[in-house]
Amino acid sequence: MTPTQPQPPPSSTAAAAAPHVWADMTVEVALAVMSGARTSHLVIRDGDGRRTGLVTRDQLAGFRASSAYTDRVRLSELHHPDTPHRSGPPLPSPCEVPCAV
């Protein structure tokens, strides 16, 4: 008989499997992680590992093309649409940014 390990509920499996970055990482690092993971989005987590947002490649590329961009801007400094309490330069919505090819 083979012992089985408990499986997490289906809803948390997808979130745990999604690539994630920490909120204190820079936009450049997040783009590099996306490229390495070959994904178009990342889950953003705070220092306690809690999900604080979701960011797409198009949003970050659009922000990087804006006048507010510097290579020192951290994800925690950006305003994410799903976290309205944050201040900082807004991320463009995916429909405002041409898709990068």
One Martini backbone bead per residue (centre of mass of N, CA, C, O) as a GRO file, in nm:
protein
  101
    1MET     BB    1   0.096   0.037   0.024
    2THR     BB    2   0.052   0.372  -0.062
    3PRO     BB    3   0.115   0.664   0.050
    4THR     BB    4  -0.061   0.963   0.099
    5GLN     BB    5  -0.088   1.293   0.021
    6PRO     BB    6  -0.210   1.577   0.088
    7GLN     BB    7  -0.426   1.786  -0.086
    8PRO     BB    8  -0.497   2.070  -0.202
    9PRO     BB    9  -0.711   2.270  -0.288
   10PRO     BB   10  -0.786   2.368  -0.604
   11SER     BB   11  -0.768   2.683  -0.561
   12SER     BB   12  -0.464   2.674  -0.442
   13THR     BB   13  -0.307   2.533  -0.670
   14ALA     BB   14  -0.303   2.757  -0.885
   15ALA     BB   15  -0.165   2.976  -0.708
   16ALA     BB   16   0.092   2.808  -0.636
   17ALA     BB   17   0.179   2.756  -0.948
   18ALA     BB   18   0.214   3.036  -0.990
   19PRO     BB   19   0.403   3.275  -1.064
   20HIS     BB   20   0.622   3.467  -0.840
   21VAL     BB   21   0.661   3.777  -0.660
   22TRP     BB   22   0.798   4.032  -0.490
   23ALA     BB   23   0.718   4.359  -0.407
   24ASP     BB   24   1.043   4.445  -0.386
   25MET     BB   25   1.071   4.416  -0.674
   26THR     BB   26   1.155   4.495  -0.976
   27VAL     BB   27   1.054   4.536  -1.290
   28GLU     BB   28   1.297   4.394  -1.419
   29VAL     BB   29   1.279   4.133  -1.258
   30ALA     BB   30   0.992   4.056  -1.339
   31LEU     BB   31   1.054   4.034  -1.643
   32ALA     BB   32   1.268   3.810  -1.610
   33VAL     BB   33   1.083   3.601  -1.481
   34MET     BB   34   0.881   3.584  -1.711
   35SER     BB   35   1.079   3.493  -1.923
   36GLY     BB   36   1.183   3.235  -1.775
   37ALA     BB   37   0.871   3.123  -1.735
   38ARG     BB   38   0.690   3.175  -1.977
   39THR     BB   39   0.498   3.429  -1.902
   40SER     BB   40   0.225   3.687  -1.867
   41HIS     BB   41   0.225   3.644  -1.544
   42LEU     BB   42   0.212   3.761  -1.193
   43VAL     BB   43   0.235   3.707  -0.863
   44ILE     BB   44   0.199   3.914  -0.583
   45ARG     BB   45   0.402   3.930  -0.285
   46ASP     BB   46   0.455   3.965   0.030
   47GLY     BB   47   0.653   3.917   0.311
   48ASP     BB   48   0.419   3.686   0.401
   49GLY     BB   49   0.300   3.555   0.115
   50ARG     BB   50   0.080   3.735   0.024
   51ARG     BB   51  -0.149   3.825  -0.189
   52THR     BB   52  -0.147   4.158  -0.377
   53GLY     BB   53  -0.132   4.063  -0.690
   54LEU     BB   54  -0.136   4.129  -1.050
   55VAL     BB   55   0.086   4.094  -1.335
   56THR     BB   56   0.166   4.197  -1.657
   57ARG     BB   57   0.361   4.232  -1.926
   58ASP     BB   58   0.209   4.473  -2.051
   59GLN     BB   59   0.215   4.653  -1.803
   60LEU     BB   60   0.525   4.667  -1.766
   61ALA     BB   61   0.594   4.764  -2.051
   62GLY     BB   62   0.426   5.024  -2.033
   63PHE     BB   63   0.575   5.143  -1.790
   64ARG     BB   64   0.864   5.135  -1.914
   65ALA     BB   65   0.763   5.351  -2.146
   66SER     BB   66   0.738   5.558  -1.939
   67SER     BB   67   0.824   5.852  -1.758
   68ALA     BB   68   0.816   5.700  -1.462
   69TYR     BB   69   1.057   5.532  -1.529
   70THR     BB   70   1.281   5.323  -1.346
   71ASP     BB   71   1.518   5.082  -1.235
   72ARG     BB   72   1.395   5.126  -0.915
   73VAL     BB   73   1.117   5.027  -0.944
   74ARG     BB   74   0.878   4.886  -0.750
   75LEU     BB   75   0.600   4.701  -0.722
   76SER     BB   76   0.502   4.848  -0.452
   77GLU     BB   77   0.489   5.141  -0.613
   78LEU     BB   78   0.254   5.039  -0.763
   79HIS     BB   79  -0.056   5.054  -0.920
   80HIS     BB   80  -0.306   4.821  -0.872
   81PRO     BB   81  -0.623   4.745  -0.966
   82ASP     BB   82  -0.654   4.519  -0.714
   83THR     BB   83  -0.511   4.773  -0.528
   84PRO     BB   84  -0.647   5.076  -0.437
   85HIS     BB   85  -0.453   5.170  -0.182
   86ARG     BB   86  -0.243   5.245  -0.371
   87SER     BB   87   0.033   5.427  -0.462
   88GLY     BB   88   0.138   5.556  -0.768
   89PRO     BB   89   0.217   5.450  -1.052
   90PRO     BB   90   0.033   5.348  -1.300
   91LEU     BB   91  -0.090   5.082  -1.456
   92PRO     BB   92  -0.160   4.972  -1.742
   93SER     BB   93  -0.381   4.843  -1.922
   94PRO     BB   94  -0.378   4.600  -2.157
   95CYS     BB   95  -0.549   4.784  -2.368
   96GLU     BB   96  -0.321   5.030  -2.364
   97VAL     BB   97  -0.118   4.808  -2.470
   98PRO     BB   98   0.084   4.693  -2.683
   99CYS     BB   99   0.178   4.404  -2.793
  100ALA     BB  100   0.443   4.210  -2.746
  101VAL     BB  101   0.663   4.020  -2.979
   0.00000   0.00000   0.00000
